[in-house]
mmCIF file of C-alpha atoms and ligand atoms in Angstrom:
data_model
loop_
_atom_site.group_PDB
_atom_site.id
_atom_site.type_symbol
_atom_site.label_atom_id
_atom_site.label_comp_id
_atom_site.label_asym_id
_atom_site.label_seq_id
_atom_site.Cartn_x
_atom_site.Cartn_y
_atom_site.Cartn_z
ATOM 1 C CA MET A 1451 -32.945 11.803 12.727
ATOM 2 C CA ALA A 1452 -29.202 10.725 11.280
ATOM 3 C CA PRO A 1453 -27.174 13.477 10.932
ATOM 4 C CA ARG A 1454 -26.884 14.616 6.972
ATOM 5 C CA ILE A 1455 -23.438 14.016 5.651
ATOM 6 C CA PRO A 1456 -22.544 17.101 3.799
ATOM 7 C CA ILE A 1457 -20.998 17.067 0.617
ATOM 8 C CA SER A 1458 -18.116 19.088 -0.869
ATOM 9 C CA ALA A 1459 -18.478 18.779 -4.638
ATOM 10 C CA GLY A 1460 -16.124 20.058 -7.597
ATOM 11 C CA ASN A 1461 -17.920 20.700 -11.004
ATOM 12 C CA TRP A 1462 -15.237 21.027 -13.093
ATOM 13 C CA LYS A 1463 -17.394 21.458 -16.218
ATOM 14 C CA MET A 1464 -15.180 21.623 -19.900
ATOM 15 C CA ASN A 1465 -12.300 22.440 -17.722
ATOM 16 C CA LEU A 1466 -8.683 20.587 -17.868
ATOM 17 C CA ASP A 1467 -7.129 18.443 -20.257
ATOM 18 C CA ASN A 1468 -5.700 14.529 -19.331
ATOM 19 C CA GLU A 1469 -2.310 16.213 -17.975
ATOM 20 C CA ALA A 1470 -4.571 18.909 -15.808
ATOM 21 C CA ALA A 1471 -6.472 16.611 -14.746
ATOM 22 C CA ASP A 1472 -4.117 14.469 -13.326
ATOM 23 C CA ASP A 1473 -2.034 17.256 -11.360
ATOM 24 C CA LEU A 1474 -4.968 17.753 -9.699
ATOM 25 C CA CYS A 1475 -5.569 14.767 -9.153
ATOM 26 C CA HIS A 1476 -2.489 14.234 -7.555
ATOM 27 C CA ALA A 1477 -2.533 17.786 -5.444
ATOM 28 C CA LEU A 1478 -5.530 16.778 -3.614
ATOM 29 C CA LEU A 1479 -3.968 13.266 -2.897
ATOM 30 C CA LEU A 1480 -1.025 14.728 -1.525
ATOM 31 C CA PRO A 1481 0.708 15.156 1.135
ATOM 32 C CA ASP A 1482 -0.700 11.374 2.028
ATOM 33 C CA ASP A 1483 -1.652 12.961 6.271
ATOM 34 C CA ASP A 1484 -3.687 16.231 4.945
ATOM 35 C CA ALA A 1485 -5.187 14.313 1.161
ATOM 36 C CA ILE A 1486 -8.580 15.667 0.460
ATOM 37 C CA HIS A 1487 -9.976 12.076 1.331
ATOM 38 C CA GLN A 1488 -8.708 12.379 5.487
ATOM 39 C CA VAL A 1489 -10.952 14.950 5.763
ATOM 40 C CA GLU A 1490 -13.522 13.034 8.376
ATOM 41 C CA GLY A 1491 -17.434 13.828 7.891
ATOM 42 C CA VAL A 1492 -17.695 14.899 4.232
ATOM 43 C CA GLN A 1493 -18.615 13.069 1.530
ATOM 44 C CA VAL A 1494 -16.357 14.853 -1.202
ATOM 45 C CA VAL A 1495 -17.614 13.933 -5.177
ATOM 46 C CA LEU A 1496 -15.913 15.547 -8.316
ATOM 47 C CA ALA A 1497 -17.401 15.848 -12.077
ATOM 48 C CA PRO A 1498 -14.734 16.011 -14.451
ATOM 49 C CA GLY A 1499 -15.443 15.634 -17.669
ATOM 50 C CA PHE A 1500 -16.958 12.772 -19.875
ATOM 51 C CA LEU A 1501 -13.409 11.633 -21.385
ATOM 52 C CA GLN A 1502 -12.083 12.034 -17.665
ATOM 53 C CA ILE A 1503 -13.997 10.140 -15.272
ATOM 54 C CA GLU A 1504 -12.202 6.785 -15.618
ATOM 55 C CA ARG A 1505 -9.248 8.539 -15.256
ATOM 56 C CA VAL A 1506 -10.201 10.384 -11.848
ATOM 57 C CA ARG A 1507 -12.058 7.379 -10.937
ATOM 58 C CA ASP A 1508 -8.779 5.335 -11.450
ATOM 59 C CA HIS A 1509 -6.306 7.985 -9.180
ATOM 60 C CA PHE A 1510 -9.240 8.145 -5.989
ATOM 61 C CA ALA A 1511 -9.863 4.391 -6.241
ATOM 62 C CA GLY A 1512 -10.406 3.238 -2.993
ATOM 63 C CA THR A 1513 -10.632 6.079 -0.557
ATOM 64 C CA GLY A 1514 -14.488 7.023 -1.125
ATOM 65 C CA VAL A 1515 -14.025 10.187 -3.137
ATOM 66 C CA GLY A 1516 -17.029 9.931 -5.741
ATOM 67 C CA VAL A 1517 -17.270 10.556 -9.329
ATOM 68 C CA ALA A 1518 -19.823 12.165 -11.138
ATOM 69 C CA GLY A 1519 -20.871 12.744 -14.799
ATOM 70 C CA GLN A 1520 -22.166 16.512 -15.067
ATOM 71 C CA ASN A 1521 -25.196 15.288 -17.034
ATOM 72 C CA MET A 1522 -26.549 12.135 -18.999
ATOM 73 C CA HIS A 1523 -29.189 11.603 -21.650
ATOM 74 C CA ALA A 1524 -32.537 9.627 -19.891
ATOM 75 C CA ARG A 1525 -32.393 7.329 -21.855
ATOM 76 C CA ASP A 1526 -30.638 3.496 -21.850
ATOM 77 C CA SER A 1527 -29.878 3.162 -25.759
ATOM 78 C CA GLY A 1528 -30.321 4.517 -29.167
ATOM 79 C CA ALA A 1529 -29.659 6.649 -31.708
ATOM 80 C CA PHE A 1530 -28.985 9.933 -29.805
ATOM 81 C CA THR A 1531 -25.268 11.146 -31.026
ATOM 82 C CA GLY A 1532 -23.494 12.356 -28.779
ATOM 83 C CA GLU A 1533 -24.721 12.039 -25.472
ATOM 84 C CA VAL A 1534 -23.984 9.465 -23.123
ATOM 85 C CA SER A 1535 -26.263 7.077 -21.758
ATOM 86 C CA PRO A 1536 -27.193 6.316 -17.865
ATOM 87 C CA ALA A 1537 -26.097 2.958 -17.765
ATOM 88 C CA GLN A 1538 -22.679 3.658 -20.191
ATOM 89 C CA LEU A 1539 -22.001 6.399 -16.856
ATOM 90 C CA ALA A 1540 -22.896 3.771 -13.658
ATOM 91 C CA GLU A 1541 -20.326 2.207 -15.659
ATOM 92 C CA VAL A 1542 -17.723 4.630 -14.353
ATOM 93 C CA ALA A 1543 -19.537 6.797 -12.221
ATOM 94 C CA SER A 1544 -21.668 6.766 -9.092
ATOM 95 C CA TRP A 1545 -23.021 10.200 -9.455
ATOM 96 C CA VAL A 1546 -24.217 12.471 -11.751
ATOM 97 C CA ILE A 1547 -25.029 15.875 -11.450
ATOM 98 C CA LEU A 1548 -28.774 17.264 -13.306
ATOM 99 C CA GLY A 1549 -30.257 20.045 -14.172
ATOM 100 C CA HIS A 1550 -27.410 22.247 -13.885
ATOM 101 C CA SER A 1551 -27.883 25.825 -15.117
ATOM 102 C CA GLU A 1552 -25.603 25.978 -18.110
ATOM 103 C CA ARG A 1553 -27.647 23.163 -18.858
ATOM 104 C CA ARG A 1554 -31.323 24.528 -18.913
ATOM 105 C CA GLN A 1555 -29.446 27.898 -20.610
ATOM 106 C CA TYR A 1556 -27.185 26.729 -23.430
ATOM 107 C CA PHE A 1557 -28.916 22.972 -23.928
ATOM 108 C CA CYS A 1558 -32.746 24.037 -23.637
ATOM 109 C CA GLU A 1559 -33.016 21.513 -20.490
ATOM 110 C CA ASP A 1560 -36.523 22.041 -19.062
ATOM 111 C CA ASP A 1561 -38.190 20.382 -15.519
ATOM 112 C CA GLY A 1562 -39.753 17.801 -18.005
ATOM 113 C CA ALA A 1563 -36.759 16.501 -19.216
ATOM 114 C CA LEU A 1564 -35.342 16.550 -15.752
ATOM 115 C CA ASN A 1565 -37.995 14.041 -14.599
ATOM 116 C CA GLY A 1566 -37.175 11.709 -16.877
ATOM 117 C CA LYS A 1567 -32.722 12.354 -16.531
ATOM 118 C CA VAL A 1568 -33.497 11.863 -12.160
ATOM 119 C CA THR A 1569 -36.312 9.001 -12.888
ATOM 120 C CA ALA A 1570 -33.439 7.043 -15.001
ATOM 121 C CA ALA A 1571 -30.712 8.169 -12.687
ATOM 122 C CA LEU A 1572 -31.805 5.887 -9.775
ATOM 123 C CA ALA A 1573 -32.883 3.432 -11.784
ATOM 124 C CA HIS A 1574 -29.080 3.023 -12.710
ATOM 125 C CA GLY A 1575 -28.152 2.962 -8.939
ATOM 126 C CA LEU A 1576 -26.959 6.327 -10.161
ATOM 127 C CA ARG A 1577 -27.052 9.508 -7.674
ATOM 128 C CA PRO A 1578 -28.335 12.483 -8.748
ATOM 129 C CA ILE A 1579 -27.212 16.151 -7.613
ATOM 130 C CA LEU A 1580 -30.271 18.173 -8.695
ATOM 131 C CA CYS A 1581 -29.774 21.875 -9.713
ATOM 132 C CA VAL A 1582 -32.534 24.543 -8.991
ATOM 133 C CA GLY A 1583 -32.005 27.819 -9.207
ATOM 134 C CA GLU A 1584 -33.352 31.598 -10.079
ATOM 135 C CA THR A 1585 -31.440 34.310 -12.621
ATOM 136 C CA THR A 1586 -31.680 37.636 -11.965
ATOM 137 C CA GLN A 1587 -34.907 38.535 -13.119
ATOM 138 C CA GLU A 1588 -36.756 36.154 -11.004
ATOM 139 C CA ARG A 1589 -35.157 37.207 -7.850
ATOM 140 C CA GLN A 1590 -35.932 40.753 -8.545
ATOM 141 C CA ALA A 1591 -39.592 40.292 -9.627
ATOM 142 C CA ASP A 1592 -39.663 38.571 -6.044
ATOM 143 C CA ARG A 1593 -40.085 35.067 -7.884
ATOM 144 C CA THR A 1594 -37.529 33.148 -6.023
ATOM 145 C CA THR A 1595 -39.683 30.650 -4.391
ATOM 146 C CA ALA A 1596 -42.351 30.494 -7.502
ATOM 147 C CA VAL A 1597 -39.808 29.167 -8.921
ATOM 148 C CA LEU A 1598 -37.867 26.689 -7.295
ATOM 149 C CA THR A 1599 -41.035 25.743 -6.507
ATOM 150 C CA ARG A 1600 -41.657 24.680 -10.270
ATOM 151 C CA GLN A 1601 -38.420 23.341 -10.648
ATOM 152 C CA VAL A 1602 -38.489 20.885 -7.791
ATOM 153 C CA ARG A 1603 -41.798 19.546 -7.867
ATOM 154 C CA GLN A 1604 -41.998 18.904 -11.575
ATOM 155 C CA ALA A 1605 -38.143 17.315 -11.959
ATOM 156 C CA LEU A 1606 -39.710 14.756 -8.700
ATOM 157 C CA ASP A 1607 -42.725 14.236 -9.499
ATOM 158 C CA GLY A 1608 -43.899 10.697 -8.963
ATOM 159 C CA ILE A 1609 -40.484 9.957 -7.983
ATOM 160 C CA ASP A 1610 -40.243 7.744 -5.265
ATOM 161 C CA LEU A 1611 -37.314 9.395 -3.736
ATOM 162 C CA PRO A 1612 -33.984 8.128 -1.834
ATOM 163 C CA HIS A 1613 -33.679 9.097 1.594
ATOM 164 C CA ASP A 1614 -30.151 11.043 0.980
ATOM 165 C CA PHE A 1615 -31.689 12.870 -2.289
ATOM 166 C CA VAL A 1616 -29.004 16.098 -2.773
ATOM 167 C CA ILE A 1617 -30.343 19.200 -4.960
ATOM 168 C CA ALA A 1618 -28.389 22.186 -4.617
ATOM 169 C CA TYR A 1619 -29.489 25.758 -5.263
ATOM 170 C CA GLU A 1620 -27.639 27.635 -7.126
ATOM 171 C CA PRO A 1621 -28.710 31.074 -8.050
ATOM 172 C CA LEU A 1622 -27.816 32.056 -11.588
ATOM 173 C CA TRP A 1623 -26.928 35.604 -10.854
ATOM 174 C CA ALA A 1624 -23.976 33.819 -8.165
ATOM 175 C CA ILE A 1625 -22.916 31.318 -10.617
ATOM 176 C CA GLY A 1626 -18.735 32.065 -11.895
ATOM 177 C CA SER A 1627 -20.208 35.873 -11.065
ATOM 178 C CA GLY A 1628 -18.094 35.945 -7.808
ATOM 179 C CA GLN A 1629 -20.796 37.440 -6.561
ATOM 180 C CA ALA A 1630 -22.359 34.600 -3.910
ATOM 181 C CA ALA A 1631 -25.709 34.757 -2.595
ATOM 182 C CA THR A 1632 -25.423 36.193 1.271
ATOM 183 C CA ALA A 1633 -25.541 32.890 3.956
ATOM 184 C CA GLU A 1634 -29.429 34.315 4.696
ATOM 185 C CA GLN A 1635 -30.628 34.003 1.010
ATOM 186 C CA ALA A 1636 -29.141 30.897 0.821
ATOM 187 C CA GLN A 1637 -30.574 29.128 3.541
ATOM 188 C CA ALA A 1638 -33.721 30.868 2.728
ATOM 189 C CA ALA A 1639 -34.265 28.930 -0.769
ATOM 190 C CA ALA A 1640 -32.461 25.786 0.879
ATOM 191 C CA ALA A 1641 -35.410 26.091 3.529
ATOM 192 C CA VAL A 1642 -38.143 26.555 0.923
ATOM 193 C CA ILE A 1643 -36.865 22.963 -1.005
ATOM 194 C CA ARG A 1644 -36.915 21.227 1.553
ATOM 195 C CA GLY A 1645 -40.166 22.212 2.367
ATOM 196 C CA LEU A 1646 -41.103 21.051 -1.180
ATOM 197 C CA VAL A 1647 -38.963 18.249 -0.516
ATOM 198 C CA ARG A 1648 -41.126 16.929 2.299
ATOM 199 C CA ASP A 1649 -44.661 17.678 0.906
ATOM 200 C CA ALA A 1650 -43.573 15.730 -2.163
ATOM 201 C CA ALA A 1651 -41.912 13.110 -0.913
ATOM 202 C CA GLY A 1652 -42.521 12.929 2.856
ATOM 203 C CA ASN A 1653 -41.115 13.629 6.479
ATOM 204 C CA ASP A 1654 -38.054 11.002 6.121
ATOM 205 C CA VAL A 1655 -36.741 12.264 2.975
ATOM 206 C CA ALA A 1656 -37.062 15.909 3.664
ATOM 207 C CA ASP A 1657 -35.142 15.533 6.345
ATOM 208 C CA GLY A 1658 -32.368 13.331 5.117
ATOM 209 C CA CYS A 1659 -32.136 15.075 2.311
ATOM 210 C CA ARG A 1660 -28.781 17.275 1.222
ATOM 211 C CA ILE A 1661 -29.497 20.499 0.047
ATOM 212 C CA LEU A 1662 -25.977 21.990 -1.154
ATOM 213 C CA TYR A 1663 -25.026 25.930 -1.795
ATOM 214 C CA GLY A 1664 -23.221 26.604 -5.241
ATOM 215 C CA GLY A 1665 -22.301 29.932 -6.808
ATOM 216 C CA SER A 1666 -19.098 31.861 -6.331
ATOM 217 C CA VAL A 1667 -18.207 29.205 -3.114
ATOM 218 C CA LYS A 1668 -14.000 29.938 -2.089
ATOM 219 C CA PRO A 1669 -12.953 29.114 1.173
ATOM 220 C CA ASP A 1670 -13.940 32.313 2.986
ATOM 221 C CA ASN A 1671 -17.356 31.575 2.499
ATOM 222 C CA ALA A 1672 -17.783 27.589 2.897
ATOM 223 C CA GLY A 1673 -18.306 27.806 6.470
ATOM 224 C CA GLU A 1674 -20.526 30.470 6.863
ATOM 225 C CA PHE A 1675 -23.327 28.440 3.931
ATOM 226 C CA ALA A 1676 -22.372 25.085 5.521
ATOM 227 C CA ALA A 1677 -23.091 26.499 9.313
ATOM 228 C CA GLN A 1678 -27.121 27.426 8.276
ATOM 229 C CA THR A 1679 -29.617 25.099 8.919
ATOM 230 C CA ASP A 1680 -30.993 23.989 5.609
ATOM 231 C CA ILE A 1681 -27.788 23.725 4.208
ATOM 232 C CA ASP A 1682 -25.359 20.267 3.615
ATOM 233 C CA GLY A 1683 -22.122 21.169 1.640
ATOM 234 C CA ALA A 1684 -21.123 23.021 -1.503
ATOM 235 C CA LEU A 1685 -21.547 22.710 -5.097
ATOM 236 C CA VAL A 1686 -17.950 24.497 -6.305
ATOM 237 C CA GLY A 1687 -16.842 25.392 -9.616
ATOM 238 C CA GLY A 1688 -14.443 27.646 -9.843
ATOM 239 C CA ALA A 1689 -12.702 27.068 -6.856
ATOM 240 C CA ALA A 1690 -12.498 23.678 -7.566
ATOM 241 C CA LEU A 1691 -9.706 23.604 -10.321
ATOM 242 C CA ASP A 1692 -7.329 24.436 -7.414
ATOM 243 C CA ASP A 1693 -6.075 22.131 -5.016
ATOM 244 C CA GLN A 1694 -5.439 24.694 -2.426
ATOM 245 C CA ASN A 1695 -8.862 26.216 -2.709
ATOM 246 C CA PHE A 1696 -11.229 23.245 -3.166
ATOM 247 C CA LEU A 1697 -9.425 21.634 0.242
ATOM 248 C CA ALA A 1698 -9.931 24.304 1.926
ATOM 249 C CA ILE A 1699 -13.787 24.207 0.851
ATOM 250 C CA THR A 1700 -14.141 20.371 2.020
ATOM 251 C CA ARG A 1701 -12.451 21.434 5.542
ATOM 252 C CA ALA A 1702 -15.316 24.575 5.879
ATOM 253 C CA VAL A 1703 -18.051 22.150 4.710
ATOM 254 C CA ALA A 1704 -16.732 19.300 6.954
ATOM 255 C CA GLY A 1705 -16.593 21.876 10.053
ATOM 256 C CA SER A 1706 -13.080 20.556 10.606
ATOM 257 C CA ASP A 1707 -10.823 24.016 9.326
ATOM 258 C CA GLN A 1708 -10.864 25.610 12.683
ATOM 259 C CA GLY A 1709 -7.724 25.757 13.989
ATOM 260 C CA ARG A 1710 -6.223 26.087 10.434
HETATM 261 P P1 PGA K 1449 -19.170 28.921 -9.459
HETATM 262 O O1 PGA K 1449 -19.492 27.461 -10.052
HETATM 263 O O2 PGA K 1449 -18.164 28.408 -8.301
HETATM 264 O O3 PGA K 1449 -17.337 28.846 -10.359
HETATM 265 O O4 PGA K 1449 -20.045 30.384 -9.241
HETATM 266 C C1 PGA K 1449 -21.073 27.307 -9.546
HETATM 267 C C2 PGA K 1449 -21.566 26.031 -10.019
HETATM 268 O O5 PGA K 1449 -21.720 26.169 -11.567
HETATM 269 O O6 PGA K 1449 -21.975 24.914 -9.872
#
């Protein structure tokens, strides 16, 4: 089995104006010999707001840092006011976050809709980061595995998955709360997810699938998550808005922070 290259993904959500986005890009790119793209053994992905995608892409041109949309519509074109199509997104980005819990919670995205979005993203050459995760109530009711099973099965039903597909486990109670899951909780959920991918798509896809943890990832806990058998990186919200924090997380995800 080829080793899975870990991913350090920053979700900027609805933050940063153009100037602040430029400042953050400059800070991540400098100093030259210590820039984010110099960290070896990790794929970095940045997900700015739609209006900043092109400028972020231009800042990182030629570095290997990927740029992602935070969402997209499933249809190629049409009368869908306010939406961005996969074809439009693919002109400026190569990745897309799908099914983030804030999309599910505030914009009524369900697993069926996500199945269409994953299908459309892959058809347009975009690399989806599919987000799944349970609420506090679901965890307390011991329903975490049932929820992950429904989310993964329905979102991936009937889709021919690439061998390096990406899923992010993001328990809702850990997002933006400062209360991350424990490494054991995250590993247990990631193992469930990998098992579901194995059932749905076979051993090659399951062994190659990168599973990220997201929810209050910080420089001091990123390494512990990344060291878990079934966790292959981090999806970072708040801490990705600070260059030093995101650099430190990226180094920890790459396993190259030892001795610093
Ligand atoms: P957080 O957000 O790191 O601020 O908890 C994670 C996410 O929403 O992806």
